[in-house]
Short mmCIF file of C-alpha atoms in Angstrom, two decimals:
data_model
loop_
_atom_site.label_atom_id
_atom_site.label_comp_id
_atom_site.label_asym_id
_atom_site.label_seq_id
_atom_site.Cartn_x
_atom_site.Cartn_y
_atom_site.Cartn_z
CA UNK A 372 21.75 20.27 -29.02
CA UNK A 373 20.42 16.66 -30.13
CA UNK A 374 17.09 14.92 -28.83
CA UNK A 375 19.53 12.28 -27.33
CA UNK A 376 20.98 15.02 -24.71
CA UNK A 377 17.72 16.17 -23.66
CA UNK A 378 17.07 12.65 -22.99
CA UNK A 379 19.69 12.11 -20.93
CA UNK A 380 19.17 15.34 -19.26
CA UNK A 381 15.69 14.45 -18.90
CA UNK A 382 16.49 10.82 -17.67
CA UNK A 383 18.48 12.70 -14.73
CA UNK A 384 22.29 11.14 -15.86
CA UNK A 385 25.25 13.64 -16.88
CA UNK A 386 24.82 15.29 -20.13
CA UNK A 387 27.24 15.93 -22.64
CA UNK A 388 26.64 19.16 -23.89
CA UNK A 389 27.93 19.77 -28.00
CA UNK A 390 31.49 20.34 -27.83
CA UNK A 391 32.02 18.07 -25.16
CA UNK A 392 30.94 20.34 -21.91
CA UNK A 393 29.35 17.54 -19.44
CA UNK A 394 26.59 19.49 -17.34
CA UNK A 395 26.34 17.87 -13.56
CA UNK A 396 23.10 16.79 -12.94
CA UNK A 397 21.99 14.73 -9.83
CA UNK A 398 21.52 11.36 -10.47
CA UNK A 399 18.03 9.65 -9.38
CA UNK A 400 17.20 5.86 -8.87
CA UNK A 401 14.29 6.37 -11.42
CA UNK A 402 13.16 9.17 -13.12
CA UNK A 403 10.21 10.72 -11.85
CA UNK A 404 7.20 10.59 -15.05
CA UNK A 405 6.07 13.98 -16.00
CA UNK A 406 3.84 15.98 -14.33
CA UNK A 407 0.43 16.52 -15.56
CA UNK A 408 -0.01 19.76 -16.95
CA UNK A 409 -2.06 22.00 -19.48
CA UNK A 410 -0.72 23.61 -22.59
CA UNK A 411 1.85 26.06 -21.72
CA UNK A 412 0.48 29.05 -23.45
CA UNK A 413 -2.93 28.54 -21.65
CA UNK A 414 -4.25 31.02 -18.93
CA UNK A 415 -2.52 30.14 -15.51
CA UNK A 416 -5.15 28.44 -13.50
CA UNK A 417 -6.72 25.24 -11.75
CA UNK A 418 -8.53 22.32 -13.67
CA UNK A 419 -11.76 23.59 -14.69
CA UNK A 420 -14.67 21.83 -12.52
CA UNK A 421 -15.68 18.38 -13.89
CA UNK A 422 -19.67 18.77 -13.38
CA UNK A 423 -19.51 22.13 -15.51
CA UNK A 424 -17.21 21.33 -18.24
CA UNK A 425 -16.02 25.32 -18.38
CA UNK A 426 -14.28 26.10 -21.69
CA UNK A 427 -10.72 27.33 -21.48
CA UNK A 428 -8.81 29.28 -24.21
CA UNK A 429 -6.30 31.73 -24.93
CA UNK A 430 -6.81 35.39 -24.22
CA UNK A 431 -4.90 38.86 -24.79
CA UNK A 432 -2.72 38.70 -22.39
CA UNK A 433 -0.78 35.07 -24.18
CA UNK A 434 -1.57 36.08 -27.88
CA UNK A 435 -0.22 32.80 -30.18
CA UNK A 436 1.22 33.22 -33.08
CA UNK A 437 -0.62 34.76 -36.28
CA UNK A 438 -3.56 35.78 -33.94
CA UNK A 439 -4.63 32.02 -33.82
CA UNK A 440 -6.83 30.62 -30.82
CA UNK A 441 -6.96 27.65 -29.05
CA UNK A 442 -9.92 26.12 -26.30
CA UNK A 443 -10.62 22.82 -24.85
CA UNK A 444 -12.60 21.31 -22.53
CA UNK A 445 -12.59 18.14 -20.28
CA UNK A 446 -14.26 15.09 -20.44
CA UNK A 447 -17.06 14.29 -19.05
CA UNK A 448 -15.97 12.35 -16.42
CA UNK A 449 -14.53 9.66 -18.20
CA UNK A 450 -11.25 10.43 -16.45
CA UNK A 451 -9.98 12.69 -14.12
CA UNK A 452 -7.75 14.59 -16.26
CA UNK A 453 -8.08 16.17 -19.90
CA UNK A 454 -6.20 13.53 -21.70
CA UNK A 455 -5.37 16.22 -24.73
CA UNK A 456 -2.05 18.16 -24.95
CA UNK A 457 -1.24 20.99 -26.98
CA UNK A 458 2.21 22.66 -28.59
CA UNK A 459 2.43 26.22 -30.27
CA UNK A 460 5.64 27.65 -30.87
CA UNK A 461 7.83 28.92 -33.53
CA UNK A 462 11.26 26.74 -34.19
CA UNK A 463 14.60 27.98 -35.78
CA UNK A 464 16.49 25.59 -38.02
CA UNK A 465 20.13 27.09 -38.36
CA UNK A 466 22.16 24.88 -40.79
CA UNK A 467 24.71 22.65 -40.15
CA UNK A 468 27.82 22.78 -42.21
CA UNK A 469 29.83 19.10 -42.04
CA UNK A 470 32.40 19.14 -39.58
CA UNK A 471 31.41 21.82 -37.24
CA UNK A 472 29.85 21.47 -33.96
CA UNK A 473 26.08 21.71 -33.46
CA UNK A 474 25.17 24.91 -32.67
CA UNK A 475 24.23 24.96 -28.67
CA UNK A 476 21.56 28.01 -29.28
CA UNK A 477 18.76 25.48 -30.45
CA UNK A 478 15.42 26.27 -29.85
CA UNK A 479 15.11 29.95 -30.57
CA UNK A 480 12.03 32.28 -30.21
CA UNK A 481 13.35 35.53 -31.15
CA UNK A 482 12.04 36.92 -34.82
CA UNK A 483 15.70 37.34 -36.21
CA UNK A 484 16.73 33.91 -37.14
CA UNK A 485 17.83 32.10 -40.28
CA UNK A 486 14.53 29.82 -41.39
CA UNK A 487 12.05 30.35 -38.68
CA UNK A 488 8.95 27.87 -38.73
CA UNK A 489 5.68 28.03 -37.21
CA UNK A 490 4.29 24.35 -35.46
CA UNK A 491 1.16 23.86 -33.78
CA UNK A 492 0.24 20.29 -32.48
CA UNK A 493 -2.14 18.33 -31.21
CA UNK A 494 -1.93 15.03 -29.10
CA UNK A 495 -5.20 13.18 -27.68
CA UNK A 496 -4.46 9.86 -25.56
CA UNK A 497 -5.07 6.59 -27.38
CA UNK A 498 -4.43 3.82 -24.60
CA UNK A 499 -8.21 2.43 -23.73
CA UNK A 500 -6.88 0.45 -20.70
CA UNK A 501 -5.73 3.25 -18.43
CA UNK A 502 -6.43 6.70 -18.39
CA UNK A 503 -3.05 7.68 -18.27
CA UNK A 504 -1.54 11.09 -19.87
CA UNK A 505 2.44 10.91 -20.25
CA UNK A 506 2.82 9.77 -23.73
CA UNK A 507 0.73 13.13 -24.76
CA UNK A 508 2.77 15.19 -22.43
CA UNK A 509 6.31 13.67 -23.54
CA UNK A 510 5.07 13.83 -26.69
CA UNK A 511 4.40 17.45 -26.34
CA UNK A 512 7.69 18.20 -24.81
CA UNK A 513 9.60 16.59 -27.54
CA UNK A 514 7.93 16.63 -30.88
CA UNK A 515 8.74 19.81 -32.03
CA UNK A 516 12.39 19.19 -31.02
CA UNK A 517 12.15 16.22 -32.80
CA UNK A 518 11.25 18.20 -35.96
CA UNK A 519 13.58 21.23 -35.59
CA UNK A 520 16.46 18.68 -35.39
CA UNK A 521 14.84 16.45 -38.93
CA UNK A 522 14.97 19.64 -40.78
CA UNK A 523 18.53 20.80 -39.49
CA UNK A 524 19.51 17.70 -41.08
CA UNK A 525 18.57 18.53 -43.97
CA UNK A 526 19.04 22.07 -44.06
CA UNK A 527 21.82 22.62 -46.79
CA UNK A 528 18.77 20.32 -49.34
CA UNK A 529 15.37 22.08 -48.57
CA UNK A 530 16.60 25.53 -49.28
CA UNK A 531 17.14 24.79 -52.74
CA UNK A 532 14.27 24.06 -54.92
CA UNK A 533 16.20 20.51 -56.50
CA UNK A 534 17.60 18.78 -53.58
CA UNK A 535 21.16 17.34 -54.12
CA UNK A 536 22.13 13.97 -54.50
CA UNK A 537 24.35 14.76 -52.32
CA UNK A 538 23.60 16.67 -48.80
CA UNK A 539 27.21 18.04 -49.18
CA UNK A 540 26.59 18.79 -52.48
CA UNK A 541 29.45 16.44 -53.64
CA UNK A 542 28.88 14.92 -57.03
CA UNK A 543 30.06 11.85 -57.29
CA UNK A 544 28.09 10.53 -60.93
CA UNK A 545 27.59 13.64 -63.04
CA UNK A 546 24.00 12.61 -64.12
CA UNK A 547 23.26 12.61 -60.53
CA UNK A 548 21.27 15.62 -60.93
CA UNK A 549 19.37 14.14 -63.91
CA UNK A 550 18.32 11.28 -61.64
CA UNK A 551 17.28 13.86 -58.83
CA UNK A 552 15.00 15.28 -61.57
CA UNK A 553 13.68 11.83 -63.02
CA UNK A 554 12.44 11.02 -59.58
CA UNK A 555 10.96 14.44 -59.01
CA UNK A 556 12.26 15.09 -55.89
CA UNK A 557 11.71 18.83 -54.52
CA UNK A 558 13.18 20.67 -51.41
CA UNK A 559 8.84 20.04 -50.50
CA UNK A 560 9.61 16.51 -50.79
CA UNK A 561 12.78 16.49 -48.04
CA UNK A 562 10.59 18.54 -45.79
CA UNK A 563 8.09 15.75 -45.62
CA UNK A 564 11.02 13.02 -44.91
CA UNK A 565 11.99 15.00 -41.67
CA UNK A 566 8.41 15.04 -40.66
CA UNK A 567 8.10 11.68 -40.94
CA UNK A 568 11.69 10.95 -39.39
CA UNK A 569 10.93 13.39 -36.54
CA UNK A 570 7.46 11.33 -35.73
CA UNK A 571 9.77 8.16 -35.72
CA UNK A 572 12.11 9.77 -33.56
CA UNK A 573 9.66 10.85 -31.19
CA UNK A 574 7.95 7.80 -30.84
CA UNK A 575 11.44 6.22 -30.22
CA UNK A 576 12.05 8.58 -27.21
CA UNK A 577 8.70 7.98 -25.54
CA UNK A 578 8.98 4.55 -25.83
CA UNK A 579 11.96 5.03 -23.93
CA UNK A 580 10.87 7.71 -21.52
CA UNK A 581 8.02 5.18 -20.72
CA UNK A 582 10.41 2.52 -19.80
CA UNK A 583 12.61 4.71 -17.74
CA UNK A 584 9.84 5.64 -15.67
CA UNK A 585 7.90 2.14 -15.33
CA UNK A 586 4.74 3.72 -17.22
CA UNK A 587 2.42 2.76 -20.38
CA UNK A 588 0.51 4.59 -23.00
CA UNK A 589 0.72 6.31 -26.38
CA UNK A 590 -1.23 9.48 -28.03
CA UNK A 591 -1.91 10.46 -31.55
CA UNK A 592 -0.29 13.05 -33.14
CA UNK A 593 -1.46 16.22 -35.39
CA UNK A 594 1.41 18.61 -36.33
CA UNK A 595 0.83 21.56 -38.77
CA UNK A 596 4.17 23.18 -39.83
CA UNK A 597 4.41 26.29 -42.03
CA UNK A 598 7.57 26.59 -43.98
CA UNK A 599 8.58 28.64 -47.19
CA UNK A 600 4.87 29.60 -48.35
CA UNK A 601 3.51 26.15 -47.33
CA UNK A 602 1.57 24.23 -45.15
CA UNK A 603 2.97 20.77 -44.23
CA UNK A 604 0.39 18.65 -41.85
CA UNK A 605 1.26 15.70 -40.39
CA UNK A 606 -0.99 13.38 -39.09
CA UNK A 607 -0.52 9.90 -37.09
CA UNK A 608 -4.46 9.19 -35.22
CA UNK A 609 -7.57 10.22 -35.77
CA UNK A 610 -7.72 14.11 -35.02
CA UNK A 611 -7.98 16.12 -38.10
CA UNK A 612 -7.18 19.19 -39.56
CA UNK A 613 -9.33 21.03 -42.37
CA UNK A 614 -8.87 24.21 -44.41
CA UNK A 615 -11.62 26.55 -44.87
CA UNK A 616 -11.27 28.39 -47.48
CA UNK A 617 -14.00 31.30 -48.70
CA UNK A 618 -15.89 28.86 -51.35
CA UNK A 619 -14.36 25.54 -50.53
CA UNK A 620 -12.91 23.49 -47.64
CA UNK A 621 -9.32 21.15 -48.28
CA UNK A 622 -8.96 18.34 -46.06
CA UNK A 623 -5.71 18.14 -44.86
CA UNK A 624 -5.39 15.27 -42.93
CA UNK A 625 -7.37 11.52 -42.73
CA UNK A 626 -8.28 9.41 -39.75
CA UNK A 627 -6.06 6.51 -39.31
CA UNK A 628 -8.53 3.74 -37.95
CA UNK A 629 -8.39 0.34 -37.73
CA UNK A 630 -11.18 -0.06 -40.39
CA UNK A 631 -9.25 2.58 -42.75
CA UNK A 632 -5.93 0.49 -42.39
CA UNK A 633 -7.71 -2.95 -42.40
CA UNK A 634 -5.52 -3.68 -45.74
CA UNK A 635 -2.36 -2.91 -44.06
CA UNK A 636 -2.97 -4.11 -40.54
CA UNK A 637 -4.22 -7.92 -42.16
CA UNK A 638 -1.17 -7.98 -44.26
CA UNK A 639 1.19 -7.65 -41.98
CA UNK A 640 -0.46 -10.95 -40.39
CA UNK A 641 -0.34 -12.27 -43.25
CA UNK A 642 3.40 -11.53 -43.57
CA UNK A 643 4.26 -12.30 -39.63
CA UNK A 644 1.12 -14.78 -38.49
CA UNK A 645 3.21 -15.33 -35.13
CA UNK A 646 2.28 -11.61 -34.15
CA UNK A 647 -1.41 -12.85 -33.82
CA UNK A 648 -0.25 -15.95 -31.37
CA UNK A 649 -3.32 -18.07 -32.85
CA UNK A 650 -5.80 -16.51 -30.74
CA UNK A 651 -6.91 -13.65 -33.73
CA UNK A 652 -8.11 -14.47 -37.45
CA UNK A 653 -6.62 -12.03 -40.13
CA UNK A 654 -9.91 -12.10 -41.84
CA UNK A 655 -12.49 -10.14 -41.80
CA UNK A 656 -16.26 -10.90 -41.92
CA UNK A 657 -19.55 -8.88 -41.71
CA UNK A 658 -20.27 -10.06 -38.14
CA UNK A 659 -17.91 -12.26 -35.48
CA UNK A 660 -18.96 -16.13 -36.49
CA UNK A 661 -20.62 -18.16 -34.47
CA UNK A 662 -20.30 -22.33 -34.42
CA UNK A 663 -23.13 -22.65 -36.94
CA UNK A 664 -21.27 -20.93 -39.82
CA UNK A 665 -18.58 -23.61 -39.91
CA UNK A 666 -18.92 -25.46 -43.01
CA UNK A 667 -20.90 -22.39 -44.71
CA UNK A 668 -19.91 -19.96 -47.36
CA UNK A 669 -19.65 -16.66 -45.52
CA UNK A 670 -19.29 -12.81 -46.85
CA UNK A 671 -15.00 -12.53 -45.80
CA UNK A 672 -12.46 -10.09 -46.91
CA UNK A 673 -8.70 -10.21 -46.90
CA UNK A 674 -5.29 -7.75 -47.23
CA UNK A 675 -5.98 -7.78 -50.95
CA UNK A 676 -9.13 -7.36 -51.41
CA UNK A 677 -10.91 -4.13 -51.84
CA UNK A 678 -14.33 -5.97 -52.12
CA UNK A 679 -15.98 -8.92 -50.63
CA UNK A 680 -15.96 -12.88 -51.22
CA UNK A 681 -17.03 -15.78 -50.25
CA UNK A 682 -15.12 -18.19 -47.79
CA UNK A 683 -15.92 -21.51 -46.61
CA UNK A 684 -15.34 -21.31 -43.01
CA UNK A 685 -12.93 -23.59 -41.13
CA UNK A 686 -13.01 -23.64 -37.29
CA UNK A 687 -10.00 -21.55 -36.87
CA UNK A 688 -12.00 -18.67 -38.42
CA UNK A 689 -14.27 -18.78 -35.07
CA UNK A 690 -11.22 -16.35 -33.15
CA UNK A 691 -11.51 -13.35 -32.75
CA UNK A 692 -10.99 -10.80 -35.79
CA UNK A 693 -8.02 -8.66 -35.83
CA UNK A 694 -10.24 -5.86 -37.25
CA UNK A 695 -13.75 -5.89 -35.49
CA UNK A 696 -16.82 -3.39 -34.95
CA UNK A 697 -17.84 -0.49 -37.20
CA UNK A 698 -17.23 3.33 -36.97
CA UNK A 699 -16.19 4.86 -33.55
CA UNK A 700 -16.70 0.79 -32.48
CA UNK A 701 -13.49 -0.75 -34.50
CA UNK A 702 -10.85 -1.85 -32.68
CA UNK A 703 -7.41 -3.44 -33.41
CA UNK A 704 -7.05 -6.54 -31.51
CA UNK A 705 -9.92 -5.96 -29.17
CA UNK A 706 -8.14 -3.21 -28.08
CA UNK A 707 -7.46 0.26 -29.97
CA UNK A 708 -9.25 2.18 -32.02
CA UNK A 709 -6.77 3.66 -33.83
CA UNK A 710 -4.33 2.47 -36.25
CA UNK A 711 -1.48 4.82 -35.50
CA UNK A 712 0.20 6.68 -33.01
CA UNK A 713 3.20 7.16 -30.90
CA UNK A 714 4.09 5.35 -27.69
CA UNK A 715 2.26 2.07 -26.56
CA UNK A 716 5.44 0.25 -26.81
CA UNK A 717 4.65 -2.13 -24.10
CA UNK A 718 0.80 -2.40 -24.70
CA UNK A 719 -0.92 -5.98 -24.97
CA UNK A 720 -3.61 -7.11 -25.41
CA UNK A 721 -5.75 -7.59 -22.36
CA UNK A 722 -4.67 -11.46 -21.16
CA UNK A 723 -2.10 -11.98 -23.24
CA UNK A 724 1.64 -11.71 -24.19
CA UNK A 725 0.21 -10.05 -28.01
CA UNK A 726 1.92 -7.07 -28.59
CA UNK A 727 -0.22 -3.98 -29.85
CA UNK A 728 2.61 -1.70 -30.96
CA UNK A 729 3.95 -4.10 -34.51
CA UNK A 730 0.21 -3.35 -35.64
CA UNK A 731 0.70 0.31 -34.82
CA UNK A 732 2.47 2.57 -36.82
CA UNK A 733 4.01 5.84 -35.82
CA UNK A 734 4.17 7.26 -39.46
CA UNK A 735 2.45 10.20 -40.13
CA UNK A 736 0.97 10.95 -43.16
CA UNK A 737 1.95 14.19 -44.48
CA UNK A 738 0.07 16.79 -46.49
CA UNK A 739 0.97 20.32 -48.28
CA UNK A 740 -0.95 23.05 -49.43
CA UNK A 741 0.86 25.87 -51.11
CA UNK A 742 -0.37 29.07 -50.74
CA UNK A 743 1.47 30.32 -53.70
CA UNK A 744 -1.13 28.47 -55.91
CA UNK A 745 -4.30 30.29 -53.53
CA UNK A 746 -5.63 33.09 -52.93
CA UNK A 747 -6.22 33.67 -49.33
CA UNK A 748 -8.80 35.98 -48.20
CA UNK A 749 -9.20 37.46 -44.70
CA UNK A 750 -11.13 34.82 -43.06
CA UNK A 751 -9.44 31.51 -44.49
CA UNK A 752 -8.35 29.54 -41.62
CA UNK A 753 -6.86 26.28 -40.66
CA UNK A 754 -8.67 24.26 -37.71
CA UNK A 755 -7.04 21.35 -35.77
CA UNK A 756 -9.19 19.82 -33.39
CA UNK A 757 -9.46 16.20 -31.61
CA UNK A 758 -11.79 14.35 -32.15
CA UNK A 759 -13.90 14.94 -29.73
CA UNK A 760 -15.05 18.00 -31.98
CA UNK A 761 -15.41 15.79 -34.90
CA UNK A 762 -17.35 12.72 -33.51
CA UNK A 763 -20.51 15.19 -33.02
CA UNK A 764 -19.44 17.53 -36.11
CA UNK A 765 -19.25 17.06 -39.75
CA UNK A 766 -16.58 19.60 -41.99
CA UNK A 767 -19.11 21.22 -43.66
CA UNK A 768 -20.77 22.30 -40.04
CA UNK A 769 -17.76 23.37 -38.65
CA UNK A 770 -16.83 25.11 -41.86
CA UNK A 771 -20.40 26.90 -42.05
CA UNK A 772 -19.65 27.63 -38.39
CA UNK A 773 -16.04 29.09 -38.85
CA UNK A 774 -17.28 31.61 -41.93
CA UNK A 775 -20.77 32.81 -40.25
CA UNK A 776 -18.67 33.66 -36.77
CA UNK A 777 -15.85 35.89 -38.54
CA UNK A 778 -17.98 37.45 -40.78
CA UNK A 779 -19.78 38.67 -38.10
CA UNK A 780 -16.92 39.54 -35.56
CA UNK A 781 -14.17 41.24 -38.29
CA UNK A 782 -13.39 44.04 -35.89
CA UNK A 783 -12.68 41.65 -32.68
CA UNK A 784 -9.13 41.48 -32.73
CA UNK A 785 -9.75 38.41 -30.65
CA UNK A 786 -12.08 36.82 -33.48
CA UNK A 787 -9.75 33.93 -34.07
CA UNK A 788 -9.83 32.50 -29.98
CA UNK A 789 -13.63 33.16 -29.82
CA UNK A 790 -13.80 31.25 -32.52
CA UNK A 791 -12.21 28.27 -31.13
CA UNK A 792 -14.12 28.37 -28.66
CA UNK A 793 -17.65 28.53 -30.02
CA UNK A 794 -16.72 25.03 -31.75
CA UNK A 795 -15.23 23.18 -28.27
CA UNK A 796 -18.84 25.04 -26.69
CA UNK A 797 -20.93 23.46 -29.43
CA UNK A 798 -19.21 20.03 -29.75
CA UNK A 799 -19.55 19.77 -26.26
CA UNK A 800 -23.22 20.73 -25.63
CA UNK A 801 -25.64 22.08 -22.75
CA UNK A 802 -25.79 19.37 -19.87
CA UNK A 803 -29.83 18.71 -19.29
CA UNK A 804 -29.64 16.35 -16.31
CA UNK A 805 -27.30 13.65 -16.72
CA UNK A 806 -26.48 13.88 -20.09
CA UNK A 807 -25.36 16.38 -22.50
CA UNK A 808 -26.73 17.12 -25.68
CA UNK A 809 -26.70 19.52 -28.57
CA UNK A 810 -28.97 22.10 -29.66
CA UNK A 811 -30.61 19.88 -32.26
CA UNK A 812 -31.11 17.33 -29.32
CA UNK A 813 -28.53 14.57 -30.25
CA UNK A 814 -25.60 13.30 -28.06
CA UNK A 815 -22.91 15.80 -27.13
CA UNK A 816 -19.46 14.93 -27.06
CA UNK A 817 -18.52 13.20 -24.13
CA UNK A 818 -14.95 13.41 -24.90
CA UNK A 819 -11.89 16.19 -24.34
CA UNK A 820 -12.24 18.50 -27.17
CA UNK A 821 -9.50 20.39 -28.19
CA UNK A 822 -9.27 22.82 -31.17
CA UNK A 823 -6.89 25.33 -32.92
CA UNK A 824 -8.10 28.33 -35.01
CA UNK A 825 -4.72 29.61 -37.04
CA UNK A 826 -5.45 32.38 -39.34
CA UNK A 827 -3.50 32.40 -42.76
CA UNK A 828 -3.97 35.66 -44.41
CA UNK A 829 -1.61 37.63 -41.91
CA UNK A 830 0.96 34.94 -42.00
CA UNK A 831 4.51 36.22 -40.91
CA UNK A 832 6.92 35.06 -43.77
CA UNK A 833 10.30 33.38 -43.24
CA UNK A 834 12.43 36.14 -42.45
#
């Protein structure tokens, strides 16, 4: 089965099932978008009420895999839906030998399989114009599709531990190994290509699942993927994943804003000034200019420049910055505050025909920890949250958080979900009146929080 037949299945035409089957299905004017819903794996039930903010999570009776837990809460009103999505579930790549048909049995959830992988995601909302949540639900849908048909690509290469030149292992130059090796390529390194294809792909089939259906928006993305004794996590937005390990935490993932990407987002300006329509400047500067600075020397930084200069400023330097505002304040074009993403395809910004989506990329950036190299203990865990979690919580306090809670709870074979959601409880506060606020007495999160607590210790390896 490909990602192009469950679009068309999705889209409502006839699909073309592998080996050339076509599967009636009753055509509709317009697709219908798809309908709001929580992650599948949580507890049946309706939308928890927005003055209280309950926490939901998993319980006993939908255990995830590895023991791991999820929560989440809603907003605080901001919108009238949780604009996070969630994906757990564990994928079977069968490999394709050239020639034959694809296998119709694709997404399989049964232990006995050839190369069984474990994926948990996360997708938060990233549109600021509409409070809209299809891109996170397609997105949800699809993306681990996406990556179980990447890596049956490239089956036959990331079982062996020096990828061939060729995928059908045809050798055409006889050094071709030897330049393999000079290049250091690794069955890891082909893992991380599908990734990154699959996050392409997906953002391909929002865009047009969005178009189909007459709708706008785009999410970011955070996949974790465990494969062959390692962790891959891919990340495209700014939710974040961290390791905590017993004496030291490992990032796994960074936040792609428009202040981290400023270098990247001003040369491709540079490169294609059209794309800005002359109403932004590439450049940035410590504050937006006012009329008085023409004709001054002004603090200004460019694509190529890690530090700061000095630029005598011209009148067209007066527009407004393509990167502007500090911290959870930067935007890209006035208009997102994150640098990538999938979906937005037909964004623009707000009274005018300048596109958003050249500026954002749908790349994820891809990291691996091998647990060959480690020695996990009991209570190591990988967390994935939003961040919702992490605009009220540092690493080290969730870490200090994680470690104090399990030690204390080892015999709760529930440990794991509890934990998950102590951290969406303390993110998101106590309300005291109107506002809500931590225990220390600053600002709560006012945003959906959602979080994954995966275990690594008791790990299932590929069978």
């Amino acid at each position: 089965m490909s990602v192009e037949w469950l679009r068309r299945l999705r889209r409502g035409g006839p699909a073309e099932r592998p080996g050339g089957a076509r599967e009636s299905v009753p055509r509709s004017p317009q697709p219908a978008p798809p309908q709001y819903r929580r992650p599948k794996f949580l507890r049946v039930g309706e939308e928890s009420p927005r003055g209280g903010r309950a926490v939901r999570g998993t319980g006993p009776e939908r255990p995830l895999p590895w023991s791991s837990g999820y929560a989440e809460v809603i907003n605080a009103e901001k919108s009238e839906f949780n604009e996070d999505q969630a994906a757990c579930c564990q994928i079977s790549v069968r490999r394709r030998e050239p020639g034959l048909e694809e296998d119709q049995e694709w997404l399989i959830l049964s232990a006995v399989c050839m190369a069984p992988r474990r994926l948990f995601s996360l997708l938060d909302l990233s549109s600021p114009l509409q409070f809209l949540t299809e891109a996170a639900i397609i997105a949800s849908n699809y993306l681990h599709c996406c990556i179980k048909q990447k890596l049956e690509e490239v089956a036959g290469a990331i079982v062996e531990a020096c990828p061939p030149m060729h995928l059908s292992g045809r050798c055409v130059c006889d050094s071709d190994p030897q330049f393999v090796e000079e290049k250091h390529i690794h069955a890891e390194d082909v893992v991380v290509g599908a990734l990154e294809n699959a996050f392409q792909e997906c953002d391909e089939v929002i865009g047009q699942e969005m178009e189909a259906t007459n709708q706008t928006g785009g999410c970011t993305a955070l996949a974790a993927l465990y494969f062959q004794g390692k962790l891959y996590v891919a990340n495209a937005g700014d939710s974040r994943a961290i390791l905590v390990l017993k004496d030291t935490i490992v990032p796994m993932s960074s936040e792609f804003t428009p202040e981290t990407e400023r270098q990247r987002l001003q040369h491709l300006a540079f490169l294609f000034p059209k794309l800005l329509d002359g109403e932004f400047t590439r450049f940035e500067f410590p504050r937006r200019l006012k009329g008085d600075d023409v004709g001054q020397k002004v603090l200004y930084r460019d694509y190529f420049m890690e530090g700061w200069g000095y630029k005598l400023v011209e009148k067209a330097d007066l527009k407004y910055p393509l990167v502007h505002g500090h911290g959870k304040q930067a935007r890209l074009l006035g208009t997102l505050s994150v640098s990538r993403g999938l979906g937005d395809h037909q964004l623009k910004v707000i009274d005018t025909n300048i596109e958003v989506k050249p500026f954002l990329s749908c790349i994820p950036k891809v990291n691996v920890f091998d647990f060959a190299v480690h020695d996990i203990k009991e209570d190591d865990v990988l967390i994935m949250a939003t961040d919702g979690l992490w605009d009220v919580l540092c690493n080290k306090e969730v870490a200090h958080m994680a470690r104090s809670f399990l030690a204390e709870n080892r015999t709760n074979p529930h440990r794991f979900s509890e934990l998950a959601k102590s951290l969406v409880c303390r993110a998101r506060g106590r309300k005291r009146g109107h506002q809500w606020m931590l225990d220390d007495s600053q600002e709560a999160s006012y945003d959906d929080i959602s979080v994954f607590v995966i275990p690594l210790h008791n790990r299932v390896e590929d069978c």
